[in-house]
Coordinates of C-alpha atoms in Angstrom, one line a residue:
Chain A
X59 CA -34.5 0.7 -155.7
X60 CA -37.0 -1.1 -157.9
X61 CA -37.1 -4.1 -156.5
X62 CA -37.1 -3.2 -152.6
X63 CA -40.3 -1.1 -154.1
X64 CA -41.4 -4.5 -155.1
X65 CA -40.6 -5.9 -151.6
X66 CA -42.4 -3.5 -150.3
X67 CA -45.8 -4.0 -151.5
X68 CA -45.2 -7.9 -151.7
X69 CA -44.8 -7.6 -147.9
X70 CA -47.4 -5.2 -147.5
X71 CA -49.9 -7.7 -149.2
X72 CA -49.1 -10.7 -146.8
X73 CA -49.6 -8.4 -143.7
X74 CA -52.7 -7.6 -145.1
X75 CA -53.4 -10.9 -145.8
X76 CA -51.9 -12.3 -142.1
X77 CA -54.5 -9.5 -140.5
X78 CA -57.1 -10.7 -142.3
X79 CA -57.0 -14.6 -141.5
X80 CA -55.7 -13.7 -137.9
X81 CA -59.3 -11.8 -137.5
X82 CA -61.1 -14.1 -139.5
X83 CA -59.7 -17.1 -137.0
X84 CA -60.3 -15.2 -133.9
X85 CA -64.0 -14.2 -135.0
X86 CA -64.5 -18.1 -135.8
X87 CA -62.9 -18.4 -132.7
X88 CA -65.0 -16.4 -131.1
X89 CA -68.5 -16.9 -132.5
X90 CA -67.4 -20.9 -131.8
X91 CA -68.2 -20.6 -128.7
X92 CA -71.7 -19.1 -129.3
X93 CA -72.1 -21.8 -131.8
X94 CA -71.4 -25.1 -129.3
X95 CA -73.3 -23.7 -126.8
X96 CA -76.5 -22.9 -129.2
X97 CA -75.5 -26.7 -130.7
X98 CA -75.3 -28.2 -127.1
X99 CA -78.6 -26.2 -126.3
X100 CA -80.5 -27.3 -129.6
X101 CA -79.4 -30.8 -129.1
X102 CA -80.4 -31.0 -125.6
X103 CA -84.1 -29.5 -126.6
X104 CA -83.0 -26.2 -125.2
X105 CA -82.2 -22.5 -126.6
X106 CA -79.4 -21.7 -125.5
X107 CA -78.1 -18.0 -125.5
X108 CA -80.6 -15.6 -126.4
X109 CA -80.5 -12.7 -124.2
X110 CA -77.4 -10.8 -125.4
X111 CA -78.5 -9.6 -128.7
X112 CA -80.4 -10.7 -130.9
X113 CA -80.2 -14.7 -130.6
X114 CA -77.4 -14.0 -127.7
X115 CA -74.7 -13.0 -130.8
X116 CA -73.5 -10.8 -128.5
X117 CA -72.6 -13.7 -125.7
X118 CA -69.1 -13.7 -126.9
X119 CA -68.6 -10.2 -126.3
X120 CA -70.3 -10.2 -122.7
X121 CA -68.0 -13.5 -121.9
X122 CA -64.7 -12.0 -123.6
X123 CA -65.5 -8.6 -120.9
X124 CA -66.1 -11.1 -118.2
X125 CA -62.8 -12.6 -118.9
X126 CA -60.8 -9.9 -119.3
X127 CA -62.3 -8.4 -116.2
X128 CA -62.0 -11.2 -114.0
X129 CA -58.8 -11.1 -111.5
X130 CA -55.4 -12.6 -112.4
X131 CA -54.4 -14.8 -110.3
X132 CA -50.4 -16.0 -110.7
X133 CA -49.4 -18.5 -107.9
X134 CA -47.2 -17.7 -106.1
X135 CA -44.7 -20.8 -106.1
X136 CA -45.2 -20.6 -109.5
X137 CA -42.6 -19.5 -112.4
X138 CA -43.8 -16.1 -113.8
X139 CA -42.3 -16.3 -117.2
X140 CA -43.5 -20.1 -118.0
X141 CA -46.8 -19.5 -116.3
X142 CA -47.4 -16.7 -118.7
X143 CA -45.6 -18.2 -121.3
X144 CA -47.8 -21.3 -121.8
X145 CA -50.9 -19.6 -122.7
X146 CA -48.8 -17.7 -125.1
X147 CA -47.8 -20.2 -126.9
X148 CA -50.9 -22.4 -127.4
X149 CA -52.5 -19.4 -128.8
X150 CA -49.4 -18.5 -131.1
X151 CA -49.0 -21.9 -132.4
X152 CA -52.8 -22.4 -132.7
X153 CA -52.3 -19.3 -135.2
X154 CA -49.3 -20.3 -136.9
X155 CA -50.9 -23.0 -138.3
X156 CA -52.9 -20.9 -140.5
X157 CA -49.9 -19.6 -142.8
X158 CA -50.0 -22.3 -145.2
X159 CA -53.8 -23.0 -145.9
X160 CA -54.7 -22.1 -149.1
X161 CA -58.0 -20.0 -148.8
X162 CA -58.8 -19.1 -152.4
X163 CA -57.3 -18.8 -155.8
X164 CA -56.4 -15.7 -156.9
X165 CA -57.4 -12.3 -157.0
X166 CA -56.0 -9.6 -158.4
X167 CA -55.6 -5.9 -157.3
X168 CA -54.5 -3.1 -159.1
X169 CA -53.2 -5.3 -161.9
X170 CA -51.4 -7.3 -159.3
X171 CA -52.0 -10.7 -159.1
X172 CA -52.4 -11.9 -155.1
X173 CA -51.9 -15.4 -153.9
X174 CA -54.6 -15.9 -151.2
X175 CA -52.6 -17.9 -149.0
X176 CA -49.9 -16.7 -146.5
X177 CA -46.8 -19.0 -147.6
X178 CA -47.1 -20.7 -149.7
X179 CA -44.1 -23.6 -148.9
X180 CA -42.9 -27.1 -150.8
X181 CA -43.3 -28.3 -147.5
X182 CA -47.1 -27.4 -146.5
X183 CA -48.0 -30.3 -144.4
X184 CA -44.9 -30.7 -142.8
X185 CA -44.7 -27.0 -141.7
X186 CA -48.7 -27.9 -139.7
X187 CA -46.9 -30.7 -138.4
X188 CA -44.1 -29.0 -137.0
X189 CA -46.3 -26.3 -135.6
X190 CA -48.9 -28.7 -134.5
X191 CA -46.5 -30.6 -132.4
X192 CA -45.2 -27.2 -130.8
X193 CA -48.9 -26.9 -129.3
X194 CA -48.0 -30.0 -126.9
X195 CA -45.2 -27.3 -125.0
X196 CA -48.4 -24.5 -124.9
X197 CA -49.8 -27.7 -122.7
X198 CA -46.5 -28.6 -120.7
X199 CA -45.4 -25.4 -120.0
X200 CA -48.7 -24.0 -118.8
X201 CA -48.9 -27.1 -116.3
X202 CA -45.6 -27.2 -115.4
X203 CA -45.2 -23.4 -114.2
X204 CA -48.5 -23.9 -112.5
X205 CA -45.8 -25.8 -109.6
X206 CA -49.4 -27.7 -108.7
X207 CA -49.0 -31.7 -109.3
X208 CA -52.2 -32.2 -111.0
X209 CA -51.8 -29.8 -113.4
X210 CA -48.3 -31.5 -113.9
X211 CA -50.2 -34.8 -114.0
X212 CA -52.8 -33.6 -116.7
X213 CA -50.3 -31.8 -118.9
X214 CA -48.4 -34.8 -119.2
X215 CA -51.7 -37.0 -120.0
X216 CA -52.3 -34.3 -122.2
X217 CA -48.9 -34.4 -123.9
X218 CA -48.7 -37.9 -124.1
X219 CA -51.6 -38.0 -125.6
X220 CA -51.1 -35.7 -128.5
X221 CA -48.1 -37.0 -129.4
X222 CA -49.2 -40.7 -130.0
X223 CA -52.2 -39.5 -131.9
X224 CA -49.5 -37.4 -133.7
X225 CA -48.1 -40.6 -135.0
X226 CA -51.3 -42.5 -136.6
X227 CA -52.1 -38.8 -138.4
X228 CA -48.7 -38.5 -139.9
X229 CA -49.0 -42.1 -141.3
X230 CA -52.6 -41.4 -142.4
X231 CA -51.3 -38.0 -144.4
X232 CA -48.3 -40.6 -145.9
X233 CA -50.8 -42.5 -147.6
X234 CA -52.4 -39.1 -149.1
X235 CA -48.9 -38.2 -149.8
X236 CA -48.2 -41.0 -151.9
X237 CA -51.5 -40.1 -154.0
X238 CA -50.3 -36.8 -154.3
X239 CA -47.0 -36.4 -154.9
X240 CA -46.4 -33.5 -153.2
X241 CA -46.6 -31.7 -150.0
X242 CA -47.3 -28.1 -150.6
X243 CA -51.2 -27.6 -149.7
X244 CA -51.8 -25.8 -152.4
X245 CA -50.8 -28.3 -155.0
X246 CA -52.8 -30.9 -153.4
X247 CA -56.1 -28.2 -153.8
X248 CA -54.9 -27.7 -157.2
X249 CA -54.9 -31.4 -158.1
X250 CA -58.3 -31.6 -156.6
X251 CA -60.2 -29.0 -158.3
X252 CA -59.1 -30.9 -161.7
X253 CA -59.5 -34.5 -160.7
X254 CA -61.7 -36.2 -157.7
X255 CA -61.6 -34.8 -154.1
X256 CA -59.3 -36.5 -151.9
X257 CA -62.1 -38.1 -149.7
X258 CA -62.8 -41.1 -152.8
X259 CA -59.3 -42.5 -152.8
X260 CA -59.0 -42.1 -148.8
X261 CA -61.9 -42.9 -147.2
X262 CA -60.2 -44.4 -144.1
X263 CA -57.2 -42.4 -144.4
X264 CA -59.5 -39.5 -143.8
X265 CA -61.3 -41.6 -140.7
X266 CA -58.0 -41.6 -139.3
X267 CA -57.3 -38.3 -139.5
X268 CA -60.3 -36.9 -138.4
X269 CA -60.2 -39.2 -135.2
X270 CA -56.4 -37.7 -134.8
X271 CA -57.6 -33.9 -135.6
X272 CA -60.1 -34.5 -132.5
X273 CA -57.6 -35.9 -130.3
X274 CA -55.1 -32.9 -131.5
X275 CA -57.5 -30.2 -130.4
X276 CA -58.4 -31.6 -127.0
X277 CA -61.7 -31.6 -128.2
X278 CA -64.6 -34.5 -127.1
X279 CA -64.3 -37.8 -126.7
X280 CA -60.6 -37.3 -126.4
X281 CA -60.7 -34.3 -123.5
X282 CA -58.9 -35.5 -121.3
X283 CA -55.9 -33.0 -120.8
X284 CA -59.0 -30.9 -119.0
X285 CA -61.2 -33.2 -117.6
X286 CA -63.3 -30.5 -115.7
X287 CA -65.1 -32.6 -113.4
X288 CA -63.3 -35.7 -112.6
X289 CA -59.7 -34.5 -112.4
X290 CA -59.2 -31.2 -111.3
X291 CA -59.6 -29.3 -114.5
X292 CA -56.4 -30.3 -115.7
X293 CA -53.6 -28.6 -116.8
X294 CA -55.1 -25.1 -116.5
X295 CA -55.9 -25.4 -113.3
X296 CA -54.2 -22.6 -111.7
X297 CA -55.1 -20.3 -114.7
X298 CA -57.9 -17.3 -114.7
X299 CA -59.1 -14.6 -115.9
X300 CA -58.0 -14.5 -120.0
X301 CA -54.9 -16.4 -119.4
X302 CA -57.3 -19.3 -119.1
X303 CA -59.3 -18.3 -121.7
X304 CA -56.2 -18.1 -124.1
X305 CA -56.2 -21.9 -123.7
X306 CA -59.6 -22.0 -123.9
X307 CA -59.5 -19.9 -127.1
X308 CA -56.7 -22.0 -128.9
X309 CA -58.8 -25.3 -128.8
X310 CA -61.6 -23.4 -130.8
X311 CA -58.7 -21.6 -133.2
X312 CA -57.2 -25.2 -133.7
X313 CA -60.8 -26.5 -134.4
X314 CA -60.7 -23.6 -137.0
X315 CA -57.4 -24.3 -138.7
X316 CA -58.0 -28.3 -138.1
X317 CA -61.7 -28.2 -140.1
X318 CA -59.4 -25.9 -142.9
X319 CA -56.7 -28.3 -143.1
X320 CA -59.1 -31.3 -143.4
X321 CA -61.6 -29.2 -145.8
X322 CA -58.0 -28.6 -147.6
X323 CA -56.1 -31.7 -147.7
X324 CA -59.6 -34.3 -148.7
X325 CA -62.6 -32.3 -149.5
X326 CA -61.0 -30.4 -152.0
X327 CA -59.9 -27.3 -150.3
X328 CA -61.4 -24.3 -152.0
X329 CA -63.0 -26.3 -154.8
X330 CA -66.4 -25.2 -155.9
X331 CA -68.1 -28.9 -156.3
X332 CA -69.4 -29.7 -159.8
X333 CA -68.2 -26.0 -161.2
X334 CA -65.4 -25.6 -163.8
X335 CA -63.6 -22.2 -161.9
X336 CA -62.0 -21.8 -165.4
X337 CA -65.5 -21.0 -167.3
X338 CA -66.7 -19.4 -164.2
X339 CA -64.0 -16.7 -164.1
X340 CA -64.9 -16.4 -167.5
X341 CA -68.3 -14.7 -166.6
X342 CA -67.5 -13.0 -163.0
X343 CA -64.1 -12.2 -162.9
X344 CA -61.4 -13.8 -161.2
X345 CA -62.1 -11.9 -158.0
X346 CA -65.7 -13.3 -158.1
X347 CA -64.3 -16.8 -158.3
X348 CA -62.3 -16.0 -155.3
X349 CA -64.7 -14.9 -153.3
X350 CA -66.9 -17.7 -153.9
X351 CA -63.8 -20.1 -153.3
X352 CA -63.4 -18.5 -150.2
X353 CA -67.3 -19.2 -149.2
X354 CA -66.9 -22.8 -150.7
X355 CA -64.0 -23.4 -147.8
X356 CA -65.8 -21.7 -145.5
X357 CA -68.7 -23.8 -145.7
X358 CA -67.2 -26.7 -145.3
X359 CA -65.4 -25.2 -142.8
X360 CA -68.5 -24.7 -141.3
X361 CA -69.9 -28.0 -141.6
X362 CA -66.4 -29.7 -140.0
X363 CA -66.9 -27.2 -136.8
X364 CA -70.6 -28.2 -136.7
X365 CA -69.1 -32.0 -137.1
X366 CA -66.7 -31.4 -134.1
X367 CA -69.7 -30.3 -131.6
X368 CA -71.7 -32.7 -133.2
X369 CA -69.8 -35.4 -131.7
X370 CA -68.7 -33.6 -128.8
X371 CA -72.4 -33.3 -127.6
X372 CA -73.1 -37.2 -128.3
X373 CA -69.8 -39.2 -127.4
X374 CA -69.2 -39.8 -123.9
X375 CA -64.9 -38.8 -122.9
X376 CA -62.7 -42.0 -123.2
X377 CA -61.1 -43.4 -120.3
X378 CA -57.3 -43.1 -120.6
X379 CA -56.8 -46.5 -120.9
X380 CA -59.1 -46.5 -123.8
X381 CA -57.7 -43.5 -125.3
X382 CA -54.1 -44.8 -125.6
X383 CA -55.3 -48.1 -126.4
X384 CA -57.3 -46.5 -130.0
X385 CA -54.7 -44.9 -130.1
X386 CA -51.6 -47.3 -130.1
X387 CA -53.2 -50.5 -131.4
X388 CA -56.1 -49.1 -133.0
X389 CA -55.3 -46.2 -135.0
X390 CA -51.7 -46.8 -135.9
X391 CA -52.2 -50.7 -137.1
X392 CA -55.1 -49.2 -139.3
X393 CA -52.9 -46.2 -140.7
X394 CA -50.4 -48.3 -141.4
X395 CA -52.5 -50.8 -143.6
X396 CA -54.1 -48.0 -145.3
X397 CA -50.7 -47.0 -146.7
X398 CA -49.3 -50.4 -147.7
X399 CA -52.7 -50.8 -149.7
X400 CA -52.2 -46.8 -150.8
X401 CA -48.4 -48.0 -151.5
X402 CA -49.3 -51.3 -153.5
X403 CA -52.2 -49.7 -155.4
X404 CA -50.2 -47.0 -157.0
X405 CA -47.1 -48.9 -157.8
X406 CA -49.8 -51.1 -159.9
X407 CA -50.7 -48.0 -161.7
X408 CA -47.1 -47.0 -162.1
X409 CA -46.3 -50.2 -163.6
X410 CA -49.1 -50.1 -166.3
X411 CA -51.9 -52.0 -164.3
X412 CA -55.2 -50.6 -165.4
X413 CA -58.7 -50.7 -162.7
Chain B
X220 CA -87.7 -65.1 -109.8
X221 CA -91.0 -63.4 -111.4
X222 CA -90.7 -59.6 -112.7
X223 CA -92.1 -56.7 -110.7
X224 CA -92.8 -55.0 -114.3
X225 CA -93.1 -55.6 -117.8
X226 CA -90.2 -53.5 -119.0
X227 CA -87.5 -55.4 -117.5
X228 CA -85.3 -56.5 -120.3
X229 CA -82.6 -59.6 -120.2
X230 CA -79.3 -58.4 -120.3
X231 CA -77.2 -59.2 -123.2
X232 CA -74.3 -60.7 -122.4
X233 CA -73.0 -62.2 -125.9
X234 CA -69.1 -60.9 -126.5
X235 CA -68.8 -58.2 -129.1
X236 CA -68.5 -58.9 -132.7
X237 CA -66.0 -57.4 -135.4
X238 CA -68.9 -54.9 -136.2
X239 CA -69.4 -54.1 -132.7
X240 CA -66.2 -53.5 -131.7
X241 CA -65.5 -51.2 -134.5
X242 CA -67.9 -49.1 -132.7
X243 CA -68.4 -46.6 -135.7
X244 CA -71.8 -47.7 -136.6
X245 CA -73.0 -47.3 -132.7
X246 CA -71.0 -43.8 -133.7
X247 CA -73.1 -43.1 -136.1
X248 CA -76.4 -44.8 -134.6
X249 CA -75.4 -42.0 -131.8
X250 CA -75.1 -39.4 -133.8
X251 CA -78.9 -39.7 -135.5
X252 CA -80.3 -40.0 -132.3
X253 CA -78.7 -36.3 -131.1
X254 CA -79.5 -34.9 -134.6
X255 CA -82.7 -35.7 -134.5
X256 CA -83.3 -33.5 -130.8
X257 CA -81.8 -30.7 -133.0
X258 CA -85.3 -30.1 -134.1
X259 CA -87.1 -31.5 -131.3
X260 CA -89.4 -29.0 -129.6
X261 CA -87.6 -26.9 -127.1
X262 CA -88.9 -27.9 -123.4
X263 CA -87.6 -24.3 -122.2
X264 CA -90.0 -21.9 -120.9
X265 CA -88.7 -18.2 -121.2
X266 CA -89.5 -17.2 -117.8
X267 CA -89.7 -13.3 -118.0
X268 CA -92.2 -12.9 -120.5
X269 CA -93.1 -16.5 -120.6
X270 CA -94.6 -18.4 -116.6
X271 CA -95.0 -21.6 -116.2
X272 CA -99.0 -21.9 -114.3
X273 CA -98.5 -23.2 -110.9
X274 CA -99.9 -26.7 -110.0
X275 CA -103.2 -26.1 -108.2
X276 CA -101.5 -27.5 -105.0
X277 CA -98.7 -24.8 -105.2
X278 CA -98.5 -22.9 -101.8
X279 CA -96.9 -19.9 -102.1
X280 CA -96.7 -16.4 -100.1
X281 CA -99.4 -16.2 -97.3
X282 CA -102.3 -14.1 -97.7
X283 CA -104.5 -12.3 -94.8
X284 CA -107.9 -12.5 -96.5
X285 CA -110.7 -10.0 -96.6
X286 CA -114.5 -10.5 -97.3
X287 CA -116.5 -9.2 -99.5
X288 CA -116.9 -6.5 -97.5
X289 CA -113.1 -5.9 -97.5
X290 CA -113.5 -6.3 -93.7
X291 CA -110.3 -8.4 -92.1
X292 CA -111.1 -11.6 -91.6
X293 CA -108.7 -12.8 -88.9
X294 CA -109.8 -12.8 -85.2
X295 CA -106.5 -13.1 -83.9
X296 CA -108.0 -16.7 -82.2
X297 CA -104.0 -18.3 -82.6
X298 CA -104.9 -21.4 -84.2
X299 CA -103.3 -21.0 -87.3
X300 CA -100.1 -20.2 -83.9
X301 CA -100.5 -23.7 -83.1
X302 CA -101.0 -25.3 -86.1
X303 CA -97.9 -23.9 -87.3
X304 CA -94.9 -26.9 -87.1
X305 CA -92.2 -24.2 -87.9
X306 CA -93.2 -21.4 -84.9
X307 CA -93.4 -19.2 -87.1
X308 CA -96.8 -17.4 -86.8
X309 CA -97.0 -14.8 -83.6
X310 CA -99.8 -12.7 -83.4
X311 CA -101.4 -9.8 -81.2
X312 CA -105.4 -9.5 -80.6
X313 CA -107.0 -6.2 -79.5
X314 CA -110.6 -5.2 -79.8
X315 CA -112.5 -3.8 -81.9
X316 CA -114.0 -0.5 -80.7
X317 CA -117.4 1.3 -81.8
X318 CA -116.5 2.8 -85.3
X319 CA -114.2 0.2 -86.4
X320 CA -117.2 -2.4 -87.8
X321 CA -116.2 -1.5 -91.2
X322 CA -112.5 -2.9 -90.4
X323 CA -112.8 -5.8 -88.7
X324 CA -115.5 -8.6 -89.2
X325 CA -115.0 -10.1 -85.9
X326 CA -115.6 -8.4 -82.1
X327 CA -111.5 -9.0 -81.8
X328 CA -108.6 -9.1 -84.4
X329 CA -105.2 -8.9 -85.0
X330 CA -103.7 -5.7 -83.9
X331 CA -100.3 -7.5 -84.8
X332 CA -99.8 -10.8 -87.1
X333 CA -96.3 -11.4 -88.1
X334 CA -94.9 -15.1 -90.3
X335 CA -91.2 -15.2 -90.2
X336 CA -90.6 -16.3 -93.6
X337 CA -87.1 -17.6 -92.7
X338 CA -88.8 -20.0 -90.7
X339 CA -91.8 -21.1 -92.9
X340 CA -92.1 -23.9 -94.2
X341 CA -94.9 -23.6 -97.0
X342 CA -96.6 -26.6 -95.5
X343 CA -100.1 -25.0 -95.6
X344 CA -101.4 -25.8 -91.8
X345 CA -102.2 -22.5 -90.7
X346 CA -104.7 -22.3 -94.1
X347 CA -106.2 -25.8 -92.9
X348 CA -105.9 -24.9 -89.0
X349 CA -107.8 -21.2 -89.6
X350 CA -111.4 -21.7 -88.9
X351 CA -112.0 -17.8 -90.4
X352 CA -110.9 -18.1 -93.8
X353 CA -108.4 -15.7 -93.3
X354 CA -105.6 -16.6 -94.0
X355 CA -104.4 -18.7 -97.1
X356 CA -101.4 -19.1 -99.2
X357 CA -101.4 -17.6 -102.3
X358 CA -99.6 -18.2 -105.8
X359 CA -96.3 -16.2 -105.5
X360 CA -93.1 -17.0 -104.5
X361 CA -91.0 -15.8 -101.4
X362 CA -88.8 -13.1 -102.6
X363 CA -85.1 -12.7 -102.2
X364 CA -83.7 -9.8 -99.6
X365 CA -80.6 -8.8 -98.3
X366 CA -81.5 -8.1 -94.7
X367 CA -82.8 -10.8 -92.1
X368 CA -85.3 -8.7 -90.8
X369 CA -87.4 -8.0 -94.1
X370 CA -88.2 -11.7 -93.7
X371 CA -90.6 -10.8 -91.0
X372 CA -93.6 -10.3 -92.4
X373 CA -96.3 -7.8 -90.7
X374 CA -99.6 -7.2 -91.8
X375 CA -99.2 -4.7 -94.1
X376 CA -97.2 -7.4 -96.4
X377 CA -100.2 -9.4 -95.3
X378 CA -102.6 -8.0 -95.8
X379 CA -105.1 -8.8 -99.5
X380 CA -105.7 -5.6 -101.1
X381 CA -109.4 -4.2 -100.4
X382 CA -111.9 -5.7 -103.3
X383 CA -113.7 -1.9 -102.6
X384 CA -110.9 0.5 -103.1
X385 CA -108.8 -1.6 -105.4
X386 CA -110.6 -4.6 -106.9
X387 CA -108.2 -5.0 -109.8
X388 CA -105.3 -5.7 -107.3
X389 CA -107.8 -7.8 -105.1
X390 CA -108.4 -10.2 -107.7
X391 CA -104.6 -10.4 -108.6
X392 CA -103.7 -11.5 -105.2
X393 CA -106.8 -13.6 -105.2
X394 CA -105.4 -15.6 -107.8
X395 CA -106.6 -18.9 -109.2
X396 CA -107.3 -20.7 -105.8
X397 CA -108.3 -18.0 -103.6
X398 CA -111.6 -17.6 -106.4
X399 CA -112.3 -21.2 -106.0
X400 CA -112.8 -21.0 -102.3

């Protein structure tokens, strides 16, 4: 009976904890939006938003009503379940992905000592991986149900496309591995609030990356899976009302949860730069430490979303050609070189060599 | 074969280099260049509260003018009919009788004057054909409606407001051109 009480609270603190980052990634989510259009406006010497509220905060409100109001259309020749489905799953996936970033150190409450991080698994990177390459059925579903063949042709460009940048960012995360040791997130944050952040030994492992995290979100220069103008929209083209804006809504959650895992696995995760947390918890408390952990990931956070629209709002979209063509011989060559230098460099150390 | 300008530029046709084709420093190059309009002044002009003055060739709404008098100029002579490439001008005349100097300038006028604004073309003829001064175009827009019909418009939406009885609304629909005349 003791330890089901034990249970108990143990599960009660992750659902807390799971309803907290699910709100926190669906406000990012939401205020996202508000941000690349203010981004877009500011870079284009406009305003942007700025009659809903104060400074338009309210914008994502008005357009969530206008969504949710808007009529549902299902086609007709189309399958129900799938159709409805496909949405589902880009959004569920787009929030799994969440379970194993590590968003602070510890707190503790009521003398108990809570982990802030969901799971947290020997298997960390592989678990955003798995879940990662899920989000390409979230794609493939939606445009296969839609029974339309443009929407079949864009999901599959779209599929296609994630999965071969899938392949250079797995062999750019080897080479971090290899530094490492390990794969659980939070060890790799732990290992960077002692030592250096993970962006000095993997400069161009962390190129890669990014230039995979972009292509993985759908996001600018690599949008092609929904093309608006030149090809029909892509693969949500038979979607409305929030059913589209589900898919809509997962690229900005994946831009969330990619910006964490980057801000995680090479810019040191929760670390506080130039700050000994042991000293600091010393004078605020452990909880204060936390919390400014949690602001320190936010930040950069932050400054990754602000880096996505950045780019999105100066890089013109790749031609497909081009795309696979980075992708394939660029990308993939590059990764791979980056971990036979990564490999060769720390069997040197292993072996004594000193630099 | 000699240049029409001096901006015209030879194009470059040398192949890429390494550095080129890496295409990061372009990137980069790219990036500044959009960074830098983040704090560019904004060339939006927030149009409720904020108008954007109208060129002083802008021909907007028409006007039937008064003088000073805030008699009606018109004398329902139809040139400003004529003149009009878009038909859209018709007109009635009737005379003045005894009593009425204080209304009309003229020994006739326009008992009706009607511009169908669906057919207007803002050109500014009837102002250039009217001999009177009566009519000109002022400085605001057409308006939207939902009926057809509200687009003919009679002389009361004509009609300048009397500089007598209400010189404040006179010198509004006066505006900036109709004071320079």
């Amino acid at each position: 009976m003791f330890l089901l009480e034990i249970d108990l609270i143990f599960l009660l603190e992750k659902a807390i904890l799971i309803g907290g980052i699910i709100t926190v990634s669906l406000l990012i989510a939401m205020y996202s939006t508000w941000a690349e259009r203010k981004v877009a406006a500011f870079m284009q010497d406009r305003i942007g938003p700025n009659r809903a509220g104060p400074g338009g905060l309210l914008q994502p409100l008005a357009d969530g009503v206008k969504l949710f109001m808007k009529e549902e259309i299902i086609p007709n020749a189309s399958n129900k379940f799938l159709f409805v489905l496909g949405p589902a799953l880009a959004m569920m996936t787009a929030m799994m992905t969440s379970a194993v970033i590590p968003w602070g150190g510890k707190i503790e409450v009521f003398g108990r000592s809570v982990d802030l991080q969901i799971a947290d698994i020997n298997i960390g990177i592989l678990y955003i991986f798995g879940v990662v390459s899920m989000g390409v059925y979230g794609i493939m579903i939606g445009g296969w149900a839609s029974n339309n063949k443009f929407s079949l042709l864009a999901a599959l460009r779209g599929a296609s496309q994630m999965i071969s940048y899938e392949l250079a960012m797995g062999l750019s995360i080897i080479a971090l591995l290899m530094l490492t040791g390990s794969l659980s997130m939070k060890t790799i944050v732990e290992q960077q609030v002692v030592g250096l952040w993970n962006i000095v030994y993997q400069p161009l492992g962390f190129l890669i990356f990014m230039i995979c995290a972009f292509a993985e979100c759908n996001r600018t220069p690599f949008d092609l899976p929904e093309a608006e103008n030149e090809l029909n929209f892509g693969y949500h083209q038979e979607y409305s009302s929030m059913k589209l804006g589900f898919y809509l809504f997962a690229e900005y959650i994946n831009m969330f949860i990619s910006s964490a895992v980057m801000a995680t696995l090479y810019f040191g995760g929760y670390d506080i730069p130039f700050v000994n947390d042991a000293n600091l918890a010393n004078s605020i408390g452990v909880n204060g430490v936390a919390a400014l952990q949690g602001l320190s990931l936010f930040a950069k956070v932050v400054g990754f979303i602000f880096f996505f629209m950045w780019v999105r709002w100066t890089i013109p979209r790749f031609r497909y050609d081009q795309l696979m063509n980075l992708g394939w011989k660029g990308l993939i060559p590059l990764a791979l070189l980056n971990m036979l230098v990564t490999g060769a460099l720390v069997l040197l150390k292993q072996n004594g060599w000193q630099f | 074969m000699q240049a029409l300008t001096n901006r015209s530029k030879a194009v470059d046709r040398k192949p890429m280099t390494i550095w080129d084709k890496m295409y990061i420093p372009a990137i980069a190059k790219g990036m500044g260049v959009t960074l830098t309009h983040f704090f560019k002044k904004k060339a939006t002009i927030k149009y409720p509260e904020e108008k954007r003055p109208f060129s002083p060739v802008f021909r907007g709404l028409h006007i039937l003018n008064r003088d000073e008098e805030g008699r009606e100029r018109c004398t329902a002579c139809g040139l400003c009919a004529v003149a009009c490439p878009a038909e859209a001008i018709t007109m009635e005349a009737a005379e003045r009788q005894p009593g009425e100097e204080h209304l009309y300038r003229e020994e006739k006028y326009a008992a009706k004057y009607e511009i169908n604004m669906l057919r207007c073309i803002f050109c500014g003829l009837c102002e250039e054909a009217c001999p009177k001064d009566a009519i000109y175009l002022s400085e605001t827009f057409a308006p939207a409606n939902f009926a057809r019909q509200t687009f003919i418009y009679g002389k009361n939406d004509l009609l300048i407001p009397d500089p007598k009885t209400e010189p404040e609304l006179y010198q509004k629909a006066v505006g900036e051109r109709g004071r320079k005349a």
